Coordinates of C-alpha atoms in Angstrom, one line a residue:
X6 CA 0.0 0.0 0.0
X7 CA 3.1 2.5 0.8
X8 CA 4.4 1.9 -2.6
X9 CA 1.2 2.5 -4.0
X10 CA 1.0 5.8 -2.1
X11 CA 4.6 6.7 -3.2
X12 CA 3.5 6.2 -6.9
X13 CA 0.9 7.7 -6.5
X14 CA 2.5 10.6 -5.5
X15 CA 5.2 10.6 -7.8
X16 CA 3.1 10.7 -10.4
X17 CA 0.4 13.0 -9.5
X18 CA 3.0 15.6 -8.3
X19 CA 3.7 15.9 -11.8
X20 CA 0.0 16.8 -12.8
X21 CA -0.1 19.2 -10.4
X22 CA 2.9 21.0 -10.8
X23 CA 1.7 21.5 -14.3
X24 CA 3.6 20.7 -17.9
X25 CA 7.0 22.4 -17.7
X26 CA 6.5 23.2 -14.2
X27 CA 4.1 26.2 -16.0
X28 CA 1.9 26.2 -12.5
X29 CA 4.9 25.9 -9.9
X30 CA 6.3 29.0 -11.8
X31 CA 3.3 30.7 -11.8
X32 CA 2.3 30.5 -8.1
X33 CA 6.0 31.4 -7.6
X34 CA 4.8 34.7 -9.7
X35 CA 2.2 35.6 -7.1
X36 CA 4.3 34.8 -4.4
X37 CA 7.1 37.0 -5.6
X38 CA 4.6 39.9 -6.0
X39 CA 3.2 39.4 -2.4
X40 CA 6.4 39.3 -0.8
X41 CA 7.6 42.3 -3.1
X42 CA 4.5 44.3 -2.3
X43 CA 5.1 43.2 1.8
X44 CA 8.6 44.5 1.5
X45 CA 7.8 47.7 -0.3
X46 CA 4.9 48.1 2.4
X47 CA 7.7 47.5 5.5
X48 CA 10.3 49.8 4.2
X49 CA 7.9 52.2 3.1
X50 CA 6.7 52.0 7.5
X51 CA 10.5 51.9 8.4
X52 CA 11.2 55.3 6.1
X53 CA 8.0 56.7 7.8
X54 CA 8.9 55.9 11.4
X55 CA 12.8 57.2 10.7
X56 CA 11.5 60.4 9.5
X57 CA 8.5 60.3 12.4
X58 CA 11.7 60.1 15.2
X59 CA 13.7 62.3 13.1
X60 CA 15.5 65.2 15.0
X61 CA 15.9 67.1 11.5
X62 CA 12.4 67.6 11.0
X63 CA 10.7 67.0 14.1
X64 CA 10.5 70.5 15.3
X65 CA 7.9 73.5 15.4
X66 CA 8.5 76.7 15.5
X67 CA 6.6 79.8 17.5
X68 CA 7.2 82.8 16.2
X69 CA 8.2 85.7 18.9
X70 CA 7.8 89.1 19.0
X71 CA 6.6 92.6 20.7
X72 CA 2.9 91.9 20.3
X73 CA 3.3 88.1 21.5
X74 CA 6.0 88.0 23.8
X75 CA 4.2 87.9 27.2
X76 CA 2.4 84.8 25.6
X77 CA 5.2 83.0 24.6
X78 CA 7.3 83.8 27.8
X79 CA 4.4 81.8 29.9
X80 CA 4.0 79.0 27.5
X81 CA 7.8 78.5 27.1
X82 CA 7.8 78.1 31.2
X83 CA 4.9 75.7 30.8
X84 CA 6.7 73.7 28.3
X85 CA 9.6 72.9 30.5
X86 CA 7.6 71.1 32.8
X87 CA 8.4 67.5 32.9
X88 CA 4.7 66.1 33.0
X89 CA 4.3 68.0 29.4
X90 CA 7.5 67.2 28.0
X91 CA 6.4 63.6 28.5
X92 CA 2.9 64.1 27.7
X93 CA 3.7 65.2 24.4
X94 CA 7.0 63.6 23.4
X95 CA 9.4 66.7 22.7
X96 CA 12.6 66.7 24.2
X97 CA 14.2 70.1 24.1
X98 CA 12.4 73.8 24.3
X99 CA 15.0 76.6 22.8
X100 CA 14.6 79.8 22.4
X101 CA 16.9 80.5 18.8
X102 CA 16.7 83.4 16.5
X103 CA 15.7 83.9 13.1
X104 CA 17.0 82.3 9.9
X105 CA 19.3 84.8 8.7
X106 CA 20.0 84.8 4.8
X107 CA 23.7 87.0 4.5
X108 CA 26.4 86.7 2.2
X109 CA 29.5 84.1 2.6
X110 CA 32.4 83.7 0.3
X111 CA 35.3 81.5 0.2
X112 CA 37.4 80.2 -2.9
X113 CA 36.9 83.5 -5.3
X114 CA 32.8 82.1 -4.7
X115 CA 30.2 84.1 -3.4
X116 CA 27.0 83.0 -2.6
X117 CA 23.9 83.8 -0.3
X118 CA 23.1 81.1 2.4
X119 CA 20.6 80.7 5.3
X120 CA 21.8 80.8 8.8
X121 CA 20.1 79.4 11.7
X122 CA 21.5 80.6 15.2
X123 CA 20.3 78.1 18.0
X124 CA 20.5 79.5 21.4
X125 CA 22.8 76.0 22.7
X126 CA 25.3 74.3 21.1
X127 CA 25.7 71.7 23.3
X128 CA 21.7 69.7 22.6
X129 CA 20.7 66.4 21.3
X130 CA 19.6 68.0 18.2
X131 CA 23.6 69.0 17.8
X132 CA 24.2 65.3 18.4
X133 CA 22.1 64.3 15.7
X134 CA 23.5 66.9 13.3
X135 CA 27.1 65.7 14.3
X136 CA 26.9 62.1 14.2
X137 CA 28.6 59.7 12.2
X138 CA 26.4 59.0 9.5
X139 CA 25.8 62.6 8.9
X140 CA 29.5 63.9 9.2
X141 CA 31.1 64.2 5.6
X142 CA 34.9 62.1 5.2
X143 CA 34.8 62.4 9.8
X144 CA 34.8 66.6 9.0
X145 CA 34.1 67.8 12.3
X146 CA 36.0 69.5 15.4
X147 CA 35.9 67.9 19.0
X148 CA 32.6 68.0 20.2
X149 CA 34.3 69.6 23.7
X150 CA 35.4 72.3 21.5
X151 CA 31.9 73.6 20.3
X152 CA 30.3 75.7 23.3
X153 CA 27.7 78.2 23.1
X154 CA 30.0 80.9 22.3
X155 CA 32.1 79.8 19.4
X156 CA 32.4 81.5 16.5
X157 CA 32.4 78.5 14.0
X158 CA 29.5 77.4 11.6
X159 CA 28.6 74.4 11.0
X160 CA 28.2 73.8 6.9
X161 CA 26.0 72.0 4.8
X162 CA 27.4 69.7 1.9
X163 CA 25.3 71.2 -0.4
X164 CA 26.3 74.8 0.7
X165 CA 29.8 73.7 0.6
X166 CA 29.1 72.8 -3.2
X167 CA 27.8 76.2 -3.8
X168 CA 31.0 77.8 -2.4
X169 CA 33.2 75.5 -5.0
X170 CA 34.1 72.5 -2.6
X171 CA 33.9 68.9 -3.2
X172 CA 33.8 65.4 -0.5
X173 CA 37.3 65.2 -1.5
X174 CA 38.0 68.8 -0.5
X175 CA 36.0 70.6 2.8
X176 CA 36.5 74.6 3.8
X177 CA 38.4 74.9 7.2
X178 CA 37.2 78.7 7.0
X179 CA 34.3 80.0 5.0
X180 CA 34.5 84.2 5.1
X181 CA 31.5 86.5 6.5
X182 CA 30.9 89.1 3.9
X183 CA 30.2 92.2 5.9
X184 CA 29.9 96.1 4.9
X185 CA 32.7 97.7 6.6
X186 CA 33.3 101.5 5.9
X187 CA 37.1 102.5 6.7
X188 CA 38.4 99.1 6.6
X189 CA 40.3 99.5 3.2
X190 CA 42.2 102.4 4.6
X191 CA 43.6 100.0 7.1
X192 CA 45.0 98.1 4.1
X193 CA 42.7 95.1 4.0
X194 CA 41.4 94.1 0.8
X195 CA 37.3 94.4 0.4
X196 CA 35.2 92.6 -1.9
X197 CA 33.1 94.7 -4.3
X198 CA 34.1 98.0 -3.1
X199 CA 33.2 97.8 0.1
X200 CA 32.2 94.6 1.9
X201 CA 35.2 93.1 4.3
X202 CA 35.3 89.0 4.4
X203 CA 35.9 88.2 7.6
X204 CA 37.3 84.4 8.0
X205 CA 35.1 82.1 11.1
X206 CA 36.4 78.7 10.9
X207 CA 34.1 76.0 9.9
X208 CA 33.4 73.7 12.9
X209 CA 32.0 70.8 10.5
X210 CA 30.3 69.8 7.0
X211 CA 27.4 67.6 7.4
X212 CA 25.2 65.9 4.9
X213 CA 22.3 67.6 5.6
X214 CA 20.9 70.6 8.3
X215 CA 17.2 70.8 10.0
X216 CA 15.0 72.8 8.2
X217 CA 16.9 72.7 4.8
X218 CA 19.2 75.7 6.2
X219 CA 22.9 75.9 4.9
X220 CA 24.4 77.2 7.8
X221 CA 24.2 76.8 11.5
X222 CA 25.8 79.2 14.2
X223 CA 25.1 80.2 17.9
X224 CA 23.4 82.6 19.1
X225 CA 26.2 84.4 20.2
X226 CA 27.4 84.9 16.5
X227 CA 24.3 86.1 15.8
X228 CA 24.9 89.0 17.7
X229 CA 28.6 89.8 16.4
X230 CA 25.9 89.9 13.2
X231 CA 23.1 91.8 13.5
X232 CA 23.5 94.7 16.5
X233 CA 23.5 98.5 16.5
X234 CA 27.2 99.2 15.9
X235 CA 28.9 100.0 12.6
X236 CA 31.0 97.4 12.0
X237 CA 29.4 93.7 13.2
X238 CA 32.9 92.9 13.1
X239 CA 35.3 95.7 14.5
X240 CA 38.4 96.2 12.8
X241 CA 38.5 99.5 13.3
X242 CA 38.9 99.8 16.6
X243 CA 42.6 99.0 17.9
X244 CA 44.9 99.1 15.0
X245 CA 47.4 97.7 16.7
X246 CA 45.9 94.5 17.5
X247 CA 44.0 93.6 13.7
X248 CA 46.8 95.0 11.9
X249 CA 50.0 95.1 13.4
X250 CA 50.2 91.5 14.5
X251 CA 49.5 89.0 11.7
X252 CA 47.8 85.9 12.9
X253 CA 47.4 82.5 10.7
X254 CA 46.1 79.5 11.2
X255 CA 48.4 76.8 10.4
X256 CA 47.6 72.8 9.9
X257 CA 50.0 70.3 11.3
X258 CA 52.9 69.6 9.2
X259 CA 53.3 73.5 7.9
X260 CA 54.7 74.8 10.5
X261 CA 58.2 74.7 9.2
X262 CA 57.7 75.7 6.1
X263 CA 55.4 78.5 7.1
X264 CA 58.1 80.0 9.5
X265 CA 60.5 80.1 6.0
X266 CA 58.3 81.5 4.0
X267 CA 57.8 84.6 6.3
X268 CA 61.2 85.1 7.1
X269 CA 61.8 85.1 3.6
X270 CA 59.4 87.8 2.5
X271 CA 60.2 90.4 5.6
X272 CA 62.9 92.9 5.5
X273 CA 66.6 91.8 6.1
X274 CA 66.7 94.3 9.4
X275 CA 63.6 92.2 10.5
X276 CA 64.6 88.8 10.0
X277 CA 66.6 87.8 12.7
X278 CA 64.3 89.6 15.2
X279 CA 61.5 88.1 13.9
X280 CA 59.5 85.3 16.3
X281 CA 56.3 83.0 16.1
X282 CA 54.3 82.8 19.0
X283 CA 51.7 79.7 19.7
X284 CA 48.4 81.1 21.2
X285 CA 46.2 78.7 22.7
X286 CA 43.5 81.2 24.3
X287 CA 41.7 81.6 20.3
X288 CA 40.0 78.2 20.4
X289 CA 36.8 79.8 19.3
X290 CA 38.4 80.5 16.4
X291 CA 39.7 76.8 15.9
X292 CA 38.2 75.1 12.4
X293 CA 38.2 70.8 12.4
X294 CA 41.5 70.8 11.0
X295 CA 43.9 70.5 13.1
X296 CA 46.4 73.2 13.8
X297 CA 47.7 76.2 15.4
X298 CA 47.2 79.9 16.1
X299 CA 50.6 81.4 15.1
X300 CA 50.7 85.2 15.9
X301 CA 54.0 86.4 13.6
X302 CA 56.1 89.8 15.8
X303 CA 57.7 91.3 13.2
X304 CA 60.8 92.6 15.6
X305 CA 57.9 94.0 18.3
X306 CA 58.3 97.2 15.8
X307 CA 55.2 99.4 14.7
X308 CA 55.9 99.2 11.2
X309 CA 53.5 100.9 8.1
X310 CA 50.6 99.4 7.8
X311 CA 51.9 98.3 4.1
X312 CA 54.9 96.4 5.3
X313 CA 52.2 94.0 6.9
X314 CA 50.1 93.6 4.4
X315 CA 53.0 92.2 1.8
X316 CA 54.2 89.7 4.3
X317 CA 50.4 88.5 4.7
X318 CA 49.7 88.8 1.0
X319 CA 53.3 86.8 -0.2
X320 CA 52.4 84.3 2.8
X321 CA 48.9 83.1 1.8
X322 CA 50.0 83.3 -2.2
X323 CA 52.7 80.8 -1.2
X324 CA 50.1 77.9 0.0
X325 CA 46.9 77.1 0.1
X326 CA 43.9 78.4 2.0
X327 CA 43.6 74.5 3.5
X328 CA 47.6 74.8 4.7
X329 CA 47.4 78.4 5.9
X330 CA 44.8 80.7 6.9
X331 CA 44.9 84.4 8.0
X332 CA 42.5 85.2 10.7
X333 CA 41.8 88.0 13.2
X334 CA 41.2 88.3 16.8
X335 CA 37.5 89.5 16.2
X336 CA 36.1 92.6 19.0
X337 CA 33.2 90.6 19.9
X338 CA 30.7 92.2 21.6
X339 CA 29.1 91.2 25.0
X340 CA 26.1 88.9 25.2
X341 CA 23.0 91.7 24.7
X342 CA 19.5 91.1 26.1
X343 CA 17.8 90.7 22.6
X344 CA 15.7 87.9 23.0
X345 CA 14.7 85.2 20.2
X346 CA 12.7 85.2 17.6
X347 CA 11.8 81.7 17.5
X348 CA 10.5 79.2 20.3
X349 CA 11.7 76.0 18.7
X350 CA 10.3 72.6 20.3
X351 CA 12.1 69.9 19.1
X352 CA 9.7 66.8 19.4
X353 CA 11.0 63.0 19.8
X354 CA 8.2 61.8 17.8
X355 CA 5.3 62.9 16.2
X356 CA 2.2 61.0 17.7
X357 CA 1.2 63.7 20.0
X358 CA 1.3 66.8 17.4
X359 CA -2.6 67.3 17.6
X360 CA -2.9 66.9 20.9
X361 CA 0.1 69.5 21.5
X362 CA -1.9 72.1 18.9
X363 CA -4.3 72.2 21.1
X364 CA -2.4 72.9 24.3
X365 CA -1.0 75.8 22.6
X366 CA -4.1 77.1 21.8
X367 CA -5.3 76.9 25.1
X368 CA -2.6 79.1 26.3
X369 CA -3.2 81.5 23.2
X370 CA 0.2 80.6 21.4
X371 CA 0.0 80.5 17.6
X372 CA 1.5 77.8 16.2
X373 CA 2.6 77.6 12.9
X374 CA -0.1 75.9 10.9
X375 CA 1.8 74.9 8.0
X376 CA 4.1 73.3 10.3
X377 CA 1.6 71.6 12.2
X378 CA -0.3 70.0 9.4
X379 CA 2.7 68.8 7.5
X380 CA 3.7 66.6 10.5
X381 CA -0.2 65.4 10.9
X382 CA -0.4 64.2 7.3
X383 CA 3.1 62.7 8.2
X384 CA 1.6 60.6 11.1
X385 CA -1.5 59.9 9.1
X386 CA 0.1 58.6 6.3
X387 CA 2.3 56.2 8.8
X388 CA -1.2 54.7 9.9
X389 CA -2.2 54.4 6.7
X390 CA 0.6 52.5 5.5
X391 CA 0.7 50.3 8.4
X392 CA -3.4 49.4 7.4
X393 CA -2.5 49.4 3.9
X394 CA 0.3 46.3 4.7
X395 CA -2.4 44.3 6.5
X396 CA -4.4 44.7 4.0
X397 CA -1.9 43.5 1.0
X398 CA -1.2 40.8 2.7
X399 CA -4.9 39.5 3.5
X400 CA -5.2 40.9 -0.7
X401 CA -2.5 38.6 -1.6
X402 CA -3.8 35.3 0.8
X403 CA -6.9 35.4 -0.8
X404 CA -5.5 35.2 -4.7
X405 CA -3.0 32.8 -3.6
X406 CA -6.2 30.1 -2.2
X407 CA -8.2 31.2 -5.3
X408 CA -5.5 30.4 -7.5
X409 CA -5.0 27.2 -5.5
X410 CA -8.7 26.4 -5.9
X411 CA -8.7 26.9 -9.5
X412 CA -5.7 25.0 -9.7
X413 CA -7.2 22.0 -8.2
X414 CA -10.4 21.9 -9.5
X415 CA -9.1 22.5 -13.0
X416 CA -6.5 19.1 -12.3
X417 CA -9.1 17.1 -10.4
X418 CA -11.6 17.1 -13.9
X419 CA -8.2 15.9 -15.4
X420 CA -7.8 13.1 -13.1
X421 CA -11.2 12.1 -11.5
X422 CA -11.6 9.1 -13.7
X423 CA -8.5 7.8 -12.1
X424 CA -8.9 8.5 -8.6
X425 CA -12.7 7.2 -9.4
X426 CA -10.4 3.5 -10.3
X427 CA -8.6 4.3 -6.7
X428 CA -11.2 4.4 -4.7
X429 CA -13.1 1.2 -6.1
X430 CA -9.8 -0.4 -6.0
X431 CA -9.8 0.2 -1.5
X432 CA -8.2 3.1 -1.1
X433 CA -10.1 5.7 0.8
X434 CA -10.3 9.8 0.4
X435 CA -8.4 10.0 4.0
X436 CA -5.2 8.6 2.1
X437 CA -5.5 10.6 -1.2
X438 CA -6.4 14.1 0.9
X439 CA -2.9 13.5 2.5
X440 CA -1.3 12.5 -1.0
X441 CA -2.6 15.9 -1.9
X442 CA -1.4 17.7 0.6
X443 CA 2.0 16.5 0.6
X444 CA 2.2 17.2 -3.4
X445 CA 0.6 20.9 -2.4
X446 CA 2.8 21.9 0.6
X447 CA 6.0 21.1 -1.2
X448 CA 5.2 22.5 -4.4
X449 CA 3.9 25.8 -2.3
X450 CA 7.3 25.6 0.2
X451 CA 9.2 25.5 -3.3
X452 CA 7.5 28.2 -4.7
X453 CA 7.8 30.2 -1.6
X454 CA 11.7 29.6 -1.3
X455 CA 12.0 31.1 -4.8
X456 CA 10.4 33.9 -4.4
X457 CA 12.0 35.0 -0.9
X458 CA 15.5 34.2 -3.0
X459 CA 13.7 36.5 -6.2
X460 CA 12.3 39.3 -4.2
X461 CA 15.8 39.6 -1.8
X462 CA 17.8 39.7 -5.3
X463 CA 16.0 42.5 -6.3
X464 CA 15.9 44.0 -2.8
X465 CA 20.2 44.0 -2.9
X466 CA 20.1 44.9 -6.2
X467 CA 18.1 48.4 -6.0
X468 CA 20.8 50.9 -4.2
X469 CA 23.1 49.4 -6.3
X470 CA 21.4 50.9 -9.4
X471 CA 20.5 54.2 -7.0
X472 CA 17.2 53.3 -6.5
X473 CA 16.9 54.3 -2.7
X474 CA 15.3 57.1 -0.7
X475 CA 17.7 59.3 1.7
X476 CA 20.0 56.3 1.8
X477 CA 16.3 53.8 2.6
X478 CA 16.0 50.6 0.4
X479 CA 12.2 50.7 -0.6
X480 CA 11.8 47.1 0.0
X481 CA 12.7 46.0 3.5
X482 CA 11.7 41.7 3.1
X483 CA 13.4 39.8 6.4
X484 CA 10.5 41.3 8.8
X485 CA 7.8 39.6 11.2
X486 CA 5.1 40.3 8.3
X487 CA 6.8 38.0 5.5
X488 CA 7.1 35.4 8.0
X489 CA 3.7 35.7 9.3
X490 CA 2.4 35.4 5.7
X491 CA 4.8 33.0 4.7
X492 CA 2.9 30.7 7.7
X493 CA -0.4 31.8 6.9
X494 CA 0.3 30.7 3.0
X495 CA 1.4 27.5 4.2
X496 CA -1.6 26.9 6.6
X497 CA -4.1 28.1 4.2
X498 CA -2.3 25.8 1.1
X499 CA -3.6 23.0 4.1
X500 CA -7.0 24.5 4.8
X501 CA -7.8 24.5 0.9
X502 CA -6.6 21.7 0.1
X503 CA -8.2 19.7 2.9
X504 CA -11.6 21.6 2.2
X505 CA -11.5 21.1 -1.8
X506 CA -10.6 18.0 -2.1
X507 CA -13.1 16.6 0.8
X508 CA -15.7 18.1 -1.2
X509 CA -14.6 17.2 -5.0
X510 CA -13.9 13.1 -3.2
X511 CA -17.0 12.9 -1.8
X512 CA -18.5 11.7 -4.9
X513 CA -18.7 7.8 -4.8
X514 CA -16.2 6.0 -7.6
X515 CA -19.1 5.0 -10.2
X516 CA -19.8 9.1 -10.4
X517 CA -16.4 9.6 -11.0
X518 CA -15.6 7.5 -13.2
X519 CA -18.4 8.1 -15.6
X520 CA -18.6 12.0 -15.0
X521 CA -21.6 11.7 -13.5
X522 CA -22.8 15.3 -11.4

């Protein structure tokens, strides 16, 4: 009787796998679409839930100013409570002025780029911004180094491209174009007639900045920028100290060199009196590359202002801005008491967005509506595709049963007269439902082997042919979802088979083997 099963089997597995294998291959079809569309549906969540938790777009911004500023004073003291901050998922309240657009120049480029100046450096915000995966070739200064009153920016990629720069070759300083009246009389060179670059060292280039700004500086920058003097940066003031000391930023392994090429380009009387002094108390001025302050004494003499100027001229035509930089002790001014014009709450997720409209509208703040709705649509769309998954996969189950049902009932009005001869011949349904089974559940395990291996081909193959999203693959297959439907397609394949074939061998052997209904 075993041998007969085995037979039996052999041969019928043959039938049902179809001539040439034609319905093997075509359930592997369907498969390789379901698990395709499952994969698509979990990397499609896991993009979704990135930028849902993402620190570069997950924050709001309240607008402050004279006619508001009582309001947003109260709500910002009500927003660092703990019980809210946990309430409603945001992690950091900060109170950072405007985007500022101004123009920068470095490399003979000049361009205008957006600066945003955040109140603290030091945030988790800055963490995100400075991490690995968003630093370009490890560009960055120590992280000790940055405090909330440095003077370095921290560049975009894409602003770094605009200045002229490539991966291969980042800005240590970026200049600050700024108008400057009576600077050229000091000697220094303006740009245009009459706006002075002024060289801050660039702290990092990143991939990409919050809010799609090019530039990010503190607060304290901001107010060397924008205040009520005449010169934002101060040159003016003590000749002695911006002129008649010349100050360069040196990289490692140029120091030698940089000491012979000034000695060689300052008078003979000068030379030998000539010293280089190291000066570690300018570490706000300090770009990522790593280096040293030299301040060059020309003899301690107060020489014309143009004898200065040609040593600093024939010392930055000799290398190159990335070697050796000139830079100035900048007169910063103290910290003033303009406040910010933007309350900025940086949220760790966005499931509570509604809920936190409308506990700014209860204390008569004014959020930004554009804002707001973008990041509902942005957790509405998340739900969406999370019921739009469940439902593919239920979509696919059922074609994959009606295709098994077809498939059977087309084979079993191929076959009945046969298993009509089996059954008068002793052998009962019980023994041919299992034959059935066997032939199905391999034939389904094969087809769904082949399409994992298909459907993960094509899964490795996309960022290879640049077909990704922010560095996401659009199909994400090894997840709990394929393997759940894998299961349930493997049940079911049981289920149908068991069910159809009950019903189509419940006929006695006479009616099948005349085709009788």
């Amino acid at each position: 009787m075993k041998q007969n099963m085995k037979l039996l089997m052999a041969r019928e597995s043959k039938e049902v796998v179809g001539r040439r294998g034609q319905n093997l291959w075509l359930l592997t079809l369907v498969l390789i679409a379901t698990f395709a569309s499952i994969a698509f549906s979990e990397g499609s969540m896991i993009y979704l839930k990135e930028k849902m938790e993402d620190p570069f777009t997950n924050w709001v911004n309240i607008v402050s100013n004279q006619e508001n500023a009582a309001m947003v004073d109260k709500f910002r003291d009500s927003l660092l409570l703990p019980e809210n901050q946990q309430r409603y998922d945001y992690s950091q309240v900060l109170m950072d002025q405007f985007t500022y657009r101004t123009m920068m120049g470095s490399g003979g480029r000049m361009q205008y780029l957006s600066i945003r100046f955040f109140e603290r450096m030091k945030t988790s915000l800055m963490d995100a911004i400075l991490s690995e995966e968003n630093l370009m070739a490890n560009c960055h200064i120590d992280t000790t180094l940055i405090v909330d009153q440095t003077m370095g920016l921290i560049l975009s990629m894409e602003a770094a491209r605009r200045l002229g720069y490539d991966e291969n070759h980042l800005p240590s300083y970026i200049s600050y174009l700024s108008y400057n009246e009576g600077a050229d009389s000091l000697g220094l060179k303006l740009v245009q007639g009459d706006l002075l670059p002024v060289s801050l060292p660039v702290l990092a280039v990143v991939r990409r900045l919050p809010g799609n700004v090019d530039i990010i500086g503190s607060n304290f920058l901001f107010e060397q920028f924008y205040n009520d003097a005449t010169h934002p940066f101060d040159f003016c003031t003590n000749e002695a100290d911006y002129l008649h000391s010349l100050l360069f930023f040196v990289v490692d392994g140029q120091r030698e060199a940089f000491e012979q090429a000034v000695k060689k380009n300052v008078a003979d009387s000068l030379r030998a009196n000539t010293q280089f002094f190291i000066l570690d108390d300018l570490s706000a001025m300090q770009p990522w590359k790593i280096g040293s302050m030299v301040q060059v004494d020309l003899g301690g003499q107060l020489l014309p202002r143009e004898s200065y100027q040609q040593v600093a001229d024939a010392v930055t035509q000799t290398f190159s801005p990335d070697d050796v930089q000139r830079v100035f002790r900048l007169a910063v001014k103290e910290r003033s008491s303009r406040r910010g014009s933007y309350l900025s709450v940086a949220f760790r997720s966005l499931r509570h967005i509604s809920e936190f409209e409308d506990f700014a509208k209860r204390d008569s703040v004014q959020l930004e509506m554009e804002q707001v709705h973008s990041k509902q649509n942005f957790d509405a769309v998340t739900r969406i595709a999370a019921v739009l998954s469940a439902a593919m996969v239920v979509f696919a189950i059922v074609c994959i049963i009606m295709f098994m049902v077809n498939m059977l009932q087309a084979y079993f009005q191929k076959v009945k007269r046969n298993i009509g001869t089996f059954k008068a011949f002793g052998m009962n349904a019980k023994g041919l439902i299992e034959v059935y089974i066997i032939i199905l559940v391999a034939i389904v395990c094969a087809a769904v082997i082949l399409a994992l291996l298909i459907t993960w081909a094509i899964q490795l193959m996309l960022p290879l042919v640049g077909v990704e999203k922010d560095g996401f693959n659009y199909l994400s297959l090894w997840c709990p979802t394929t393997y759940v439907a894998a299961g349930i397609i493997l049940a079911s394949t049981v289920v149908t088979v068991v069910v159809v074939m009950t019903r189509l061998l419940s006929q006695t052997p006479g009616d099948l083997i005349y085709d009788r209904n």
